[in-house]
mmCIF file of C-alpha atoms in Angstrom:
data_model
loop_
_atom_site.group_PDB
_atom_site.id
_atom_site.type_symbol
_atom_site.label_atom_id
_atom_site.label_comp_id
_atom_site.label_asym_id
_atom_site.label_seq_id
_atom_site.Cartn_x
_atom_site.Cartn_y
_atom_site.Cartn_z
ATOM 1 C CA MET S 147 -77.867 59.131 153.440
ATOM 2 C CA ASN S 148 -75.656 58.565 156.492
ATOM 3 C CA GLU S 149 -74.377 55.220 157.763
ATOM 4 C CA CYS S 150 -77.064 54.938 160.462
ATOM 5 C CA GLU S 151 -79.874 55.381 157.936
ATOM 6 C CA TYR S 152 -78.352 52.910 155.509
ATOM 7 C CA ASN S 153 -77.914 50.091 157.998
ATOM 8 C CA THR S 154 -81.413 50.329 159.423
ATOM 9 C CA GLN S 155 -82.756 49.356 156.008
ATOM 10 C CA GLN S 156 -80.675 46.210 155.644
ATOM 11 C CA SER S 157 -82.956 43.670 157.388
ATOM 12 C CA SER S 158 -81.929 45.223 160.670
ATOM 13 C CA ILE S 159 -83.382 46.321 163.979
ATOM 14 C CA GLN S 160 -82.560 49.099 166.409
ATOM 15 C CA LEU S 161 -81.762 47.820 169.875
ATOM 16 C CA SER S 162 -83.155 49.386 173.028
ATOM 17 C CA PRO S 163 -81.986 49.156 176.654
ATOM 18 C CA PHE S 164 -82.920 45.993 178.518
ATOM 19 C CA PHE S 165 -84.650 47.412 181.563
ATOM 20 C CA HIS S 166 -84.723 44.246 183.660
ATOM 21 C CA GLN S 167 -80.968 43.718 183.988
ATOM 22 C CA VAL S 168 -80.412 43.817 187.742
ATOM 23 C CA GLY S 169 -76.790 42.624 187.844
ATOM 24 C CA GLY S 170 -73.694 42.023 185.776
ATOM 25 C CA HIS S 171 -71.034 44.409 184.515
ATOM 26 C CA SER S 172 -71.732 44.448 180.760
ATOM 27 C CA SER S 173 -74.846 46.051 179.316
ATOM 28 C CA MET S 174 -77.479 43.881 177.657
ATOM 29 C CA PHE S 175 -79.998 45.136 175.091
ATOM 30 C CA GLN S 176 -83.535 44.254 174.014
ATOM 31 C CA TYR S 177 -83.668 42.679 170.547
ATOM 32 C CA ASP S 178 -87.360 41.840 170.292
ATOM 33 C CA LYS S 179 -90.203 41.259 172.717
ATOM 34 C CA ASP S 180 -88.749 38.004 174.079
ATOM 35 C CA THR S 181 -85.065 38.119 173.077
ATOM 36 C CA VAL S 182 -82.106 39.976 174.561
ATOM 37 C CA CYS S 183 -78.565 40.304 173.278
ATOM 38 C CA LYS S 184 -75.308 40.068 175.170
ATOM 39 C CA VAL S 185 -71.725 40.778 174.083
ATOM 40 C CA LEU S 186 -70.308 37.595 172.576
ATOM 41 C CA GLU S 187 -67.528 35.868 174.490
ATOM 42 C CA LEU S 188 -66.216 32.740 172.782
ATOM 43 C CA PRO S 189 -66.057 30.553 175.950
ATOM 44 C CA GLU S 190 -69.686 31.366 176.746
ATOM 45 C CA LEU S 191 -70.770 30.775 173.148
ATOM 46 C CA ASP S 192 -69.018 27.415 173.213
ATOM 47 C CA PHE S 193 -70.802 26.515 176.440
ATOM 48 C CA TYR S 194 -74.242 27.369 175.043
ATOM 49 C CA GLN S 195 -73.551 25.321 171.915
ATOM 50 C CA SER S 196 -72.268 22.259 173.785
ATOM 51 C CA MET S 197 -74.107 22.199 177.121
ATOM 52 C CA PRO S 198 -75.715 18.917 178.195
ATOM 53 C CA ASP S 199 -79.421 18.551 177.475
ATOM 54 C CA SER S 200 -80.193 18.188 181.182
ATOM 55 C CA LEU S 201 -79.141 21.810 181.769
ATOM 56 C CA LYS S 202 -81.165 23.397 178.990
ATOM 57 C CA LYS S 203 -84.358 23.730 181.021
ATOM 58 C CA PHE S 204 -82.354 25.757 183.556
ATOM 59 C CA THR S 205 -80.701 28.132 181.074
ATOM 60 C CA PRO S 206 -81.933 30.786 178.616
ATOM 61 C CA GLU S 207 -82.388 29.479 175.087
ATOM 62 C CA PHE S 208 -79.533 30.376 172.731
ATOM 63 C CA ARG S 209 -80.967 32.014 169.584
ATOM 64 C CA GLY S 210 -77.976 32.850 167.424
ATOM 65 C CA ILE S 211 -75.492 35.621 166.763
ATOM 66 C CA ILE S 212 -75.871 39.162 165.494
ATOM 67 C CA SER S 213 -73.517 41.903 164.422
ATOM 68 C CA VAL S 214 -74.233 45.212 166.156
ATOM 69 C CA GLN S 215 -73.122 48.595 164.845
ATOM 70 C CA TYR S 216 -72.780 51.631 167.053
ATOM 71 C CA CYS S 217 -73.328 54.959 165.284
ATOM 72 C CA GLU S 218 -74.334 58.543 165.971
ATOM 73 C CA ASP S 219 -76.603 60.489 163.633
ATOM 74 C CA GLU S 220 -76.234 64.157 162.693
ATOM 75 C CA PHE S 221 -78.186 65.221 165.784
ATOM 76 C CA GLY S 222 -76.005 63.209 168.142
ATOM 77 C CA PHE S 223 -78.579 60.483 168.812
ATOM 78 C CA ILE S 224 -76.889 57.153 169.448
ATOM 79 C CA LYS S 225 -78.135 54.027 167.723
ATOM 80 C CA LEU S 226 -77.232 50.380 168.106
ATOM 81 C CA ILE S 227 -78.231 48.632 164.895
ATOM 82 C CA ALA S 228 -78.353 44.820 164.850
ATOM 83 C CA ARG S 229 -78.165 42.563 161.820
ATOM 84 C CA PRO S 230 -78.137 38.728 161.707
ATOM 85 C CA GLN S 231 -74.663 37.206 161.532
ATOM 86 C CA THR S 232 -74.679 34.994 158.434
ATOM 87 C CA THR S 233 -70.977 34.677 157.662
ATOM 88 C CA CYS S 234 -67.811 34.438 159.682
ATOM 89 C CA THR S 235 -64.071 34.213 159.234
ATOM 90 C CA ASP S 236 -61.657 31.565 160.453
ATOM 91 C CA ASP S 237 -60.352 34.083 162.977
ATOM 92 C CA ASP S 238 -63.812 34.361 164.504
ATOM 93 C CA GLN S 239 -63.867 30.617 165.235
ATOM 94 C CA ILE S 240 -67.663 30.815 165.096
ATOM 95 C CA SER S 241 -69.937 28.484 163.202
ATOM 96 C CA ASN S 242 -73.472 29.721 163.645
ATOM 97 C CA GLU S 243 -75.367 29.542 160.347
ATOM 98 C CA GLU S 244 -77.474 26.607 161.535
ATOM 99 C CA ASN S 245 -78.152 28.179 164.920
ATOM 100 C CA ILE S 246 -79.720 31.476 163.876
ATOM 101 C CA SER S 247 -83.465 31.587 164.357
ATOM 102 C CA ILE S 248 -84.403 35.185 165.007
ATOM 103 C CA THR S 249 -86.938 37.889 164.215
ATOM 104 C CA THR S 250 -85.788 40.952 162.295
ATOM 105 C CA ASP S 251 -89.167 42.662 162.052
ATOM 106 C CA PRO S 252 -88.906 46.082 163.755
ATOM 107 C CA GLN S 253 -92.607 45.832 164.564
ATOM 108 C CA SER S 254 -91.808 43.002 166.976
ATOM 109 C CA ILE S 255 -90.768 45.644 169.505
ATOM 110 C CA ASP S 256 -93.616 47.209 171.445
ATOM 111 C CA THR S 257 -93.276 50.837 170.396
ATOM 112 C CA ASN S 258 -96.232 51.801 172.589
ATOM 113 C CA ASN S 259 -94.146 51.122 175.687
ATOM 114 C CA PRO S 260 -92.845 54.513 176.877
ATOM 115 C CA LYS S 261 -89.680 52.867 178.135
ATOM 116 C CA LYS S 262 -88.728 52.142 174.540
ATOM 117 C CA SER S 263 -88.407 55.864 173.920
ATOM 118 C CA VAL S 264 -85.300 56.092 176.094
ATOM 119 C CA GLN S 265 -82.469 57.379 173.925
ATOM 120 C CA LEU S 266 -78.852 58.281 174.490
ATOM 121 C CA ARG S 267 -77.447 61.394 172.914
ATOM 122 C CA CYS S 268 -73.896 62.619 172.466
ATOM 123 C CA SER S 269 -73.355 66.357 172.808
ATOM 124 C CA LYS S 270 -70.827 68.301 170.765
ATOM 125 C CA ASP S 271 -68.327 68.176 173.620
ATOM 126 C CA GLY S 272 -68.536 64.365 173.665
ATOM 127 C CA HIS S 273 -70.668 64.094 176.810
ATOM 128 C CA ILE S 274 -73.236 61.278 176.666
ATOM 129 C CA ASP S 275 -76.529 61.383 178.522
ATOM 130 C CA TYR S 276 -80.195 60.468 178.162
ATOM 131 C CA SER S 277 -82.234 62.646 175.825
ATOM 132 C CA ASN S 278 -85.422 62.530 177.863
ATOM 133 C CA SER S 279 -86.580 62.752 181.467
ATOM 134 C CA ILE S 280 -86.687 59.006 182.053
ATOM 135 C CA GLY S 281 -82.916 59.113 182.371
ATOM 136 C CA ASN S 282 -83.372 61.053 185.607
ATOM 137 C CA ASP S 283 -83.826 57.696 187.323
ATOM 138 C CA ILE S 284 -80.052 57.413 187.524
ATOM 139 C CA VAL S 285 -79.263 61.008 188.488
ATOM 140 C CA ASN S 286 -79.624 60.417 192.234
ATOM 141 C CA TYR S 287 -78.638 56.764 192.129
ATOM 142 C CA GLU S 288 -76.075 55.822 194.790
ATOM 143 C CA GLN S 289 -74.330 52.470 194.593
ATOM 144 C CA GLY S 290 -75.176 50.192 197.489
ATOM 145 C CA LYS S 291 -78.418 52.003 198.325
ATOM 146 C CA THR S 292 -81.886 50.500 197.971
ATOM 147 C CA ILE S 293 -84.155 52.772 195.913
ATOM 148 C CA ILE S 294 -87.685 52.858 194.503
ATOM 149 C CA SER S 295 -87.957 53.713 190.803
ATOM 150 C CA LYS S 296 -89.906 52.979 187.608
ATOM 151 C CA ILE S 297 -86.824 51.765 185.760
ATOM 152 C CA ASN S 298 -83.828 49.911 187.121
ATOM 153 C CA PRO S 299 -81.007 52.482 187.413
ATOM 154 C CA TRP S 300 -78.416 49.718 187.160
ATOM 155 C CA SER S 301 -79.486 48.818 183.625
ATOM 156 C CA LEU S 302 -79.500 52.483 182.584
ATOM 157 C CA GLN S 303 -76.066 53.063 184.076
ATOM 158 C CA LEU S 304 -74.610 50.084 182.200
ATOM 159 C CA CYS S 305 -76.121 51.307 178.914
ATOM 160 C CA LYS S 306 -74.561 54.717 179.391
ATOM 161 C CA LYS S 307 -71.142 53.265 180.231
ATOM 162 C CA LYS S 308 -71.299 51.024 177.167
ATOM 163 C CA ALA S 309 -72.162 53.987 174.934
ATOM 164 C CA GLU S 310 -69.308 56.032 176.399
ATOM 165 C CA LYS S 311 -66.838 53.243 175.703
ATOM 166 C CA LEU S 312 -68.043 52.709 172.131
ATOM 167 C CA HIS S 313 -68.083 56.455 171.478
ATOM 168 C CA GLN S 314 -64.446 56.660 172.526
ATOM 169 C CA GLU S 315 -63.546 53.745 170.246
ATOM 170 C CA LEU S 316 -65.338 55.476 167.383
ATOM 171 C CA MET S 317 -63.459 58.720 168.002
ATOM 172 C CA ASP S 318 -60.077 57.009 168.378
ATOM 173 C CA ALA S 319 -60.490 55.017 165.178
ATOM 174 C CA GLY S 320 -62.035 57.845 163.184
ATOM 175 C CA TYR S 321 -64.762 55.545 161.877
ATOM 176 C CA VAL S 322 -68.426 56.255 161.144
ATOM 177 C CA THR S 323 -69.483 53.139 163.065
ATOM 178 C CA VAL S 324 -68.029 50.598 165.460
ATOM 179 C CA ALA S 325 -69.140 46.962 165.125
ATOM 180 C CA GLN S 326 -69.314 44.179 167.706
ATOM 181 C CA LYS S 327 -70.797 40.676 167.849
ATOM 182 C CA TYR S 328 -73.551 39.762 170.284
ATOM 183 C CA MET S 329 -75.303 36.554 171.294
ATOM 184 C CA LEU S 330 -79.085 36.358 171.154
ATOM 185 C CA LEU S 331 -80.634 34.794 174.248
ATOM 186 C CA GLU S 332 -84.160 34.158 175.477
ATOM 187 C CA ASP S 333 -85.506 36.986 177.623
ATOM 188 C CA VAL S 334 -86.448 35.044 180.739
ATOM 189 C CA THR S 335 -88.496 37.991 182.048
ATOM 190 C CA ALA S 336 -90.649 38.354 178.916
ATOM 191 C CA ARG S 337 -93.612 36.285 180.109
ATOM 192 C CA PHE S 338 -93.949 38.194 183.390
ATOM 193 C CA ARG S 339 -96.147 41.304 183.685
ATOM 194 C CA HIS S 340 -94.093 42.796 186.548
ATOM 195 C CA PRO S 341 -90.931 40.658 186.803
ATOM 196 C CA CYS S 342 -89.493 40.451 190.299
ATOM 197 C CA ILE S 343 -85.905 39.331 189.842
ATOM 198 C CA LEU S 344 -83.225 37.986 192.164
ATOM 199 C CA ASP S 345 -79.693 37.705 190.713
ATOM 200 C CA LEU S 346 -77.387 35.534 192.819
ATOM 201 C CA LYS S 347 -73.675 34.886 192.317
ATOM 202 C CA MET S 348 -73.221 31.186 193.010
ATOM 203 C CA GLY S 349 -70.314 29.167 194.393
ATOM 204 C CA LYS S 350 -67.436 29.667 196.822
ATOM 205 C CA ARG S 351 -64.975 30.350 193.986
ATOM 206 C CA GLN S 352 -65.491 32.860 191.186
ATOM 207 C CA TYR S 353 -62.120 33.065 189.427
ATOM 208 C CA ALA S 354 -61.358 31.044 186.312
ATOM 209 C CA ASP S 355 -58.269 28.975 185.532
ATOM 210 C CA ILE S 356 -57.257 31.491 182.866
ATOM 211 C CA ASP S 357 -57.652 34.606 185.050
ATOM 212 C CA SER S 358 -54.573 36.710 185.692
ATOM 213 C CA ASP S 359 -53.112 36.753 189.207
ATOM 214 C CA LYS S 360 -54.478 40.266 189.726
ATOM 215 C CA LYS S 361 -58.003 39.326 188.698
ATOM 216 C CA ARG S 362 -57.817 36.096 190.676
ATOM 217 C CA GLN S 363 -56.823 37.913 193.860
ATOM 218 C CA SER S 364 -59.591 40.476 193.361
ATOM 219 C CA LYS S 365 -62.230 37.764 193.042
ATOM 220 C CA ILE S 366 -60.829 35.832 196.003
ATOM 221 C CA GLN S 367 -61.084 38.980 198.126
ATOM 222 C CA LYS S 368 -64.687 39.630 197.068
ATOM 223 C CA CYS S 369 -65.625 36.093 198.056
ATOM 224 C CA ALA S 370 -63.742 36.214 201.351
ATOM 225 C CA SER S 371 -65.395 39.471 202.431
ATOM 226 C CA SER S 372 -68.937 38.480 201.443
ATOM 227 C CA THR S 373 -71.447 35.688 201.970
ATOM 228 C CA SER S 374 -69.833 33.795 199.057
ATOM 229 C CA SER S 375 -67.287 32.367 201.493
ATOM 230 C CA THR S 376 -69.769 31.397 204.203
ATOM 231 C CA LEU S 377 -72.889 30.551 202.188
ATOM 232 C CA GLY S 378 -71.580 29.894 198.683
ATOM 233 C CA VAL S 379 -73.977 32.548 197.363
ATOM 234 C CA ARG S 380 -74.242 36.349 197.412
ATOM 235 C CA LEU S 381 -76.704 38.955 196.188
ATOM 236 C CA CYS S 382 -75.803 40.554 192.843
ATOM 237 C CA GLY S 383 -78.991 42.481 192.190
ATOM 238 C CA MET S 384 -82.712 42.506 192.893
ATOM 239 C CA GLN S 385 -85.907 44.216 191.822
ATOM 240 C CA VAL S 386 -89.291 43.766 193.511
ATOM 241 C CA TYR S 387 -92.555 45.227 192.247
ATOM 242 C CA GLN S 388 -94.355 47.430 194.772
ATOM 243 C CA ILE S 389 -98.125 47.200 194.327
ATOM 244 C CA ASP S 390 -99.181 50.492 195.893
ATOM 245 C CA SER S 391 -96.745 52.711 193.975
ATOM 246 C CA GLY S 392 -96.509 50.727 190.728
ATOM 247 C CA ARG S 393 -92.714 51.034 190.955
ATOM 248 C CA PHE S 394 -89.859 48.650 191.664
ATOM 249 C CA MET S 395 -87.588 48.414 194.671
ATOM 250 C CA PHE S 396 -83.979 47.978 193.470
ATOM 251 C CA THR S 397 -80.881 46.629 195.175
ATOM 252 C CA ASP S 398 -77.484 46.348 193.468
ATOM 253 C CA LYS S 399 -74.392 44.141 193.775
ATOM 254 C CA TYR S 400 -72.537 46.637 195.959
ATOM 255 C CA ARG S 401 -75.077 46.199 198.713
ATOM 256 C CA GLY S 402 -74.880 42.442 198.191
ATOM 257 C CA ARG S 403 -71.131 42.469 198.857
ATOM 258 C CA ILE S 404 -71.488 43.982 202.326
ATOM 259 C CA LEU S 405 -74.355 41.835 203.595
ATOM 260 C CA THR S 406 -73.753 39.582 206.581
ATOM 261 C CA VAL S 407 -75.274 36.099 206.704
ATOM 262 C CA GLU S 408 -78.295 37.458 208.571
ATOM 263 C CA GLY S 409 -78.446 40.457 206.280
ATOM 264 C CA PHE S 410 -78.494 38.191 203.245
ATOM 265 C CA ARG S 411 -81.392 36.172 204.645
ATOM 266 C CA SER S 412 -83.291 39.371 205.466
ATOM 267 C CA GLU S 413 -82.749 40.581 201.905
ATOM 268 C CA LEU S 414 -84.090 37.272 200.569
ATOM 269 C CA ALA S 415 -87.229 37.792 202.656
ATOM 270 C CA GLU S 416 -87.624 41.272 201.143
ATOM 271 C CA PHE S 417 -87.601 39.692 197.687
ATOM 272 C CA PHE S 418 -91.156 38.520 198.409
ATOM 273 C CA ASN S 419 -92.348 41.822 199.894
ATOM 274 C CA ASN S 420 -94.551 43.760 197.461
ATOM 275 C CA GLY S 421 -95.144 46.587 199.913
ATOM 276 C CA ARG S 422 -98.406 45.134 201.098
ATOM 277 C CA ILE S 423 -97.768 41.440 201.789
ATOM 278 C CA LYS S 424 -95.005 38.876 201.468
ATOM 279 C CA ARG S 425 -95.622 36.416 198.640
ATOM 280 C CA LEU S 426 -94.720 33.334 200.653
ATOM 281 C CA ASP S 427 -97.203 31.289 198.633
ATOM 282 C CA ILE S 428 -94.636 30.879 195.826
ATOM 283 C CA VAL S 429 -91.716 29.853 198.067
ATOM 284 C CA PRO S 430 -92.459 26.068 198.078
ATOM 285 C CA GLU S 431 -92.348 25.947 194.272
ATOM 286 C CA ILE S 432 -89.038 27.850 194.256
ATOM 287 C CA ILE S 433 -87.610 25.353 196.730
ATOM 288 C CA GLU S 434 -88.709 22.413 194.567
ATOM 289 C CA ARG S 435 -87.131 23.978 191.454
ATOM 290 C CA LEU S 436 -83.884 24.560 193.340
ATOM 291 C CA LYS S 437 -83.869 20.929 194.475
ATOM 292 C CA SER S 438 -84.309 19.829 190.871
ATOM 293 C CA LEU S 439 -81.424 22.060 189.802
ATOM 294 C CA TYR S 440 -79.311 20.602 192.606
ATOM 295 C CA GLU S 441 -79.932 17.077 191.334
ATOM 296 C CA THR S 442 -79.048 18.121 187.786
ATOM 297 C CA ILE S 443 -75.732 19.762 188.724
ATOM 298 C CA ASN S 444 -74.892 16.875 191.031
ATOM 299 C CA SER S 445 -75.201 14.569 188.004
ATOM 300 C CA LEU S 446 -72.628 16.542 185.976
ATOM 301 C CA PRO S 447 -69.095 15.502 186.950
ATOM 302 C CA LYS S 448 -66.228 17.667 185.705
ATOM 303 C CA TYR S 449 -68.415 20.748 185.114
ATOM 304 C CA ARG S 450 -67.571 23.993 186.915
ATOM 305 C CA PHE S 451 -69.743 27.117 186.790
ATOM 306 C CA TYR S 452 -67.232 29.662 188.053
ATOM 307 C CA SER S 453 -68.567 33.225 188.333
ATOM 308 C CA GLY S 454 -71.984 32.006 187.209
ATOM 309 C CA SER S 455 -75.220 33.501 188.466
ATOM 310 C CA LEU S 456 -78.697 32.216 189.186
ATOM 311 C CA LEU S 457 -81.859 34.136 188.322
ATOM 312 C CA ILE S 458 -85.033 33.603 190.322
ATOM 313 C CA VAL S 459 -88.061 35.340 188.811
ATOM 314 C CA TYR S 460 -91.713 35.605 189.799
ATOM 315 C CA ASP S 461 -94.557 37.838 188.667
ATOM 316 C CA GLY S 462 -95.386 40.881 190.779
ATOM 317 C CA LEU S 463 -98.952 40.610 189.490
ATOM 318 C CA PRO S 464 -100.758 39.544 192.707
ATOM 319 C CA GLN S 465 -102.969 36.969 191.014
ATOM 320 C CA SER S 466 -100.047 35.158 189.365
ATOM 321 C CA ASN S 467 -98.049 32.307 190.873
ATOM 322 C CA ARG S 468 -95.730 31.949 187.875
ATOM 323 C CA ILE S 469 -92.011 31.550 188.654
ATOM 324 C CA ASP S 470 -88.815 30.717 186.782
ATOM 325 C CA ILE S 471 -85.261 29.762 187.741
ATOM 326 C CA ARG S 472 -82.339 29.965 185.289
ATOM 327 C CA MET S 473 -78.581 29.740 185.381
ATOM 328 C CA ILE S 474 -76.787 32.542 183.501
ATOM 329 C CA ASP S 475 -73.255 33.830 182.770
ATOM 330 C CA PHE S 476 -71.090 30.982 181.481
ATOM 331 C CA ALA S 477 -67.985 32.835 180.275
ATOM 332 C CA HIS S 478 -65.903 31.071 182.962
ATOM 333 C CA SER S 479 -67.720 27.725 182.992
ATOM 334 C CA ILE S 480 -65.635 24.708 182.034
ATOM 335 C CA CYS S 481 -65.906 20.988 181.460
ATOM 336 C CA ALA S 482 -62.844 18.829 182.073
ATOM 337 C CA SER S 483 -63.359 16.635 179.017
ATOM 338 C CA THR S 484 -59.692 15.704 178.718
ATOM 339 C CA THR S 485 -57.368 13.454 180.684
ATOM 340 C CA ASP S 486 -54.295 15.465 179.682
ATOM 341 C CA GLU S 487 -52.406 16.085 182.927
ATOM 342 C CA THR S 488 -51.091 19.400 181.593
ATOM 343 C CA THR S 489 -54.615 20.794 181.400
ATOM 344 C CA ALA S 490 -55.645 22.806 184.474
ATOM 345 C CA SER S 491 -59.248 21.684 184.068
ATOM 346 C CA ASN S 492 -58.160 18.095 184.664
ATOM 347 C CA ASN S 493 -58.215 18.848 188.386
ATOM 348 C CA HIS S 494 -61.937 19.518 188.308
ATOM 349 C CA LEU S 495 -63.381 16.087 188.949
ATOM 350 C CA GLY S 496 -66.815 15.346 190.351
ATOM 351 C CA PRO S 497 -69.695 17.879 190.386
ATOM 352 C CA ASP S 498 -69.273 21.540 191.254
ATOM 353 C CA ARG S 499 -69.273 21.284 195.054
ATOM 354 C CA GLY S 500 -69.081 25.040 195.557
ATOM 355 C CA TYR S 501 -72.212 25.635 193.484
ATOM 356 C CA LEU S 502 -74.003 22.775 195.233
ATOM 357 C CA PHE S 503 -73.029 24.196 198.623
ATOM 358 C CA GLY S 504 -74.577 27.519 197.635
ATOM 359 C CA LEU S 505 -77.787 25.808 196.524
ATOM 360 C CA GLU S 506 -77.990 23.946 199.830
ATOM 361 C CA ARG S 507 -77.660 27.157 201.841
ATOM 362 C CA LEU S 508 -80.141 28.928 199.562
ATOM 363 C CA ILE S 509 -82.728 26.169 199.970
ATOM 364 C CA ASP S 510 -82.252 26.304 203.746
ATOM 365 C CA ALA S 511 -82.762 30.074 203.737
ATOM 366 C CA PHE S 512 -85.978 29.839 201.714
ATOM 367 C CA LYS S 513 -87.278 27.106 204.022
ATOM 368 C CA GLU S 514 -86.599 29.353 206.991
ATOM 369 C CA ILE S 515 -88.418 32.267 205.329
ATOM 370 C CA PHE S 516 -91.430 30.094 204.505
ATOM 371 C CA ASN S 517 -91.625 28.569 207.978
ATOM 372 C CA ASP S 518 -91.543 31.998 209.607
ATOM 373 C CA ARG S 519 -95.122 32.739 208.624
ATOM 374 C CA THR S 520 -96.147 34.202 211.969
ATOM 375 C CA LYS S 521 -94.923 37.611 210.825
ATOM 376 C CA SER S 522 -96.480 37.517 207.362
ATOM 377 C CA THR S 523 -99.652 36.557 205.576
ATOM 378 C CA ILE S 524 -99.866 34.527 202.394
ATOM 379 C CA ASN S 525 -103.356 35.694 201.415
ATOM 380 C CA ILE S 526 -103.340 37.172 197.910
ATOM 381 C CA ASP S 527 -104.967 40.585 197.505
ATOM 382 C CA THR S 528 -106.908 40.958 194.314
#
C-alpha cells in the first residue's frame, strides 16, 4: 500500500480544485460542498481568531485548520489529501483544537459534478498537466483577455502552478509526500446556483508594514498605475454567468490593472450583464450592503485592511435576487492595539481611510450604473 492509499483511509478527504476562485495568487481548494481551504498564514489566522464581532457578518466563517499532504500515485496522478489538525507544536504557534468543526465524510463532495473529475497528472519527465479534456480551458488562456468558458481558467492555472511547486519540493527533498497546513473557510459561493463574482482589491495602499522595500515598491507601483490610486479600488477578477451559452465570462487581475477610471466603471456595468439583460434589479441591495460595511469599518479605529479584497456575489439564475458581500484576504491586516511608540502599527489611528475611500467610490459607481437605466432593462426573463 503506498502513502497516498494509506492517508486516504485515515479520516481524510481528497481535495479538488475550487472552480470559483477569480482572483488571488495562491490556489484554493474545495474541502466539502460549502467549505474551501486556503494556505495558512499566521497573521491571517490570528486575524480570523481575533476579529471584532461586527466584522463577522462581512467575512467568511473560519472553520478550523487541516494538514494537507501532496502525493503522487504509481500512475502519476496527483492527490491532495486533507486531515483535521488536532495537535500542534510550540513552533507552530497555533492553538486550534477548540476551533475545528469540519466534515470529513468523503460523500459530502458532490461526485456527480463532472467538474470534480478534474485531475492533475505528473508525467515521467516531471511535466504536470490535466489528465482530461476539461483542462483545455486554460490552453488558449491569455492573461488580461476576457474569455467565455465553462470553468474559470484562473483557478485551473493556480492549481497547476501549486502542483508544480509542490512536485519540485517533493523531488528536492526525496520524500513520498509533502505536507502543508491550510485554513478551512466558508465557501461564500456555495449557496448560489451560478455564482457571479466580483473580486475587488480595496484601498489606496496595499503594502504591509513588514514588507521588504522591493515588495513595497512593487505594490506602490501597481497602485499608482491603476485605479487603486484614483478610486481606492481595482478589479482583481470577475466571472459572470451567460444565460444563452450556459458558460461564464471571465476577467482576470491583469486586465484590472490596466483599466482607466471609465474602463473600471464599464467593467462594473458588465458584471450585471448576463448576455441577455443587465441585472440592475439587484444593484440597490448591493449599495445598501456596501453602506452597511462602510459604517462598520468606520467604527473600527486602528484597523487596517492592507491588500484586502472585497467579494460581491449574486446568482446568475434569472429568478434569484440573492446577493452576498464579504471581505477576504487578511494576511496584511493589522490592529494597532498597542501604544508602544516603537511599533509601526502605532501610526495607524482612526479607521482605514483608504478602504473607506474605495467604498465611497464604489458606491458612487454602482449608483451611476443603476441610474443609467435608459440603456438597459431590469425585467427578469424566466
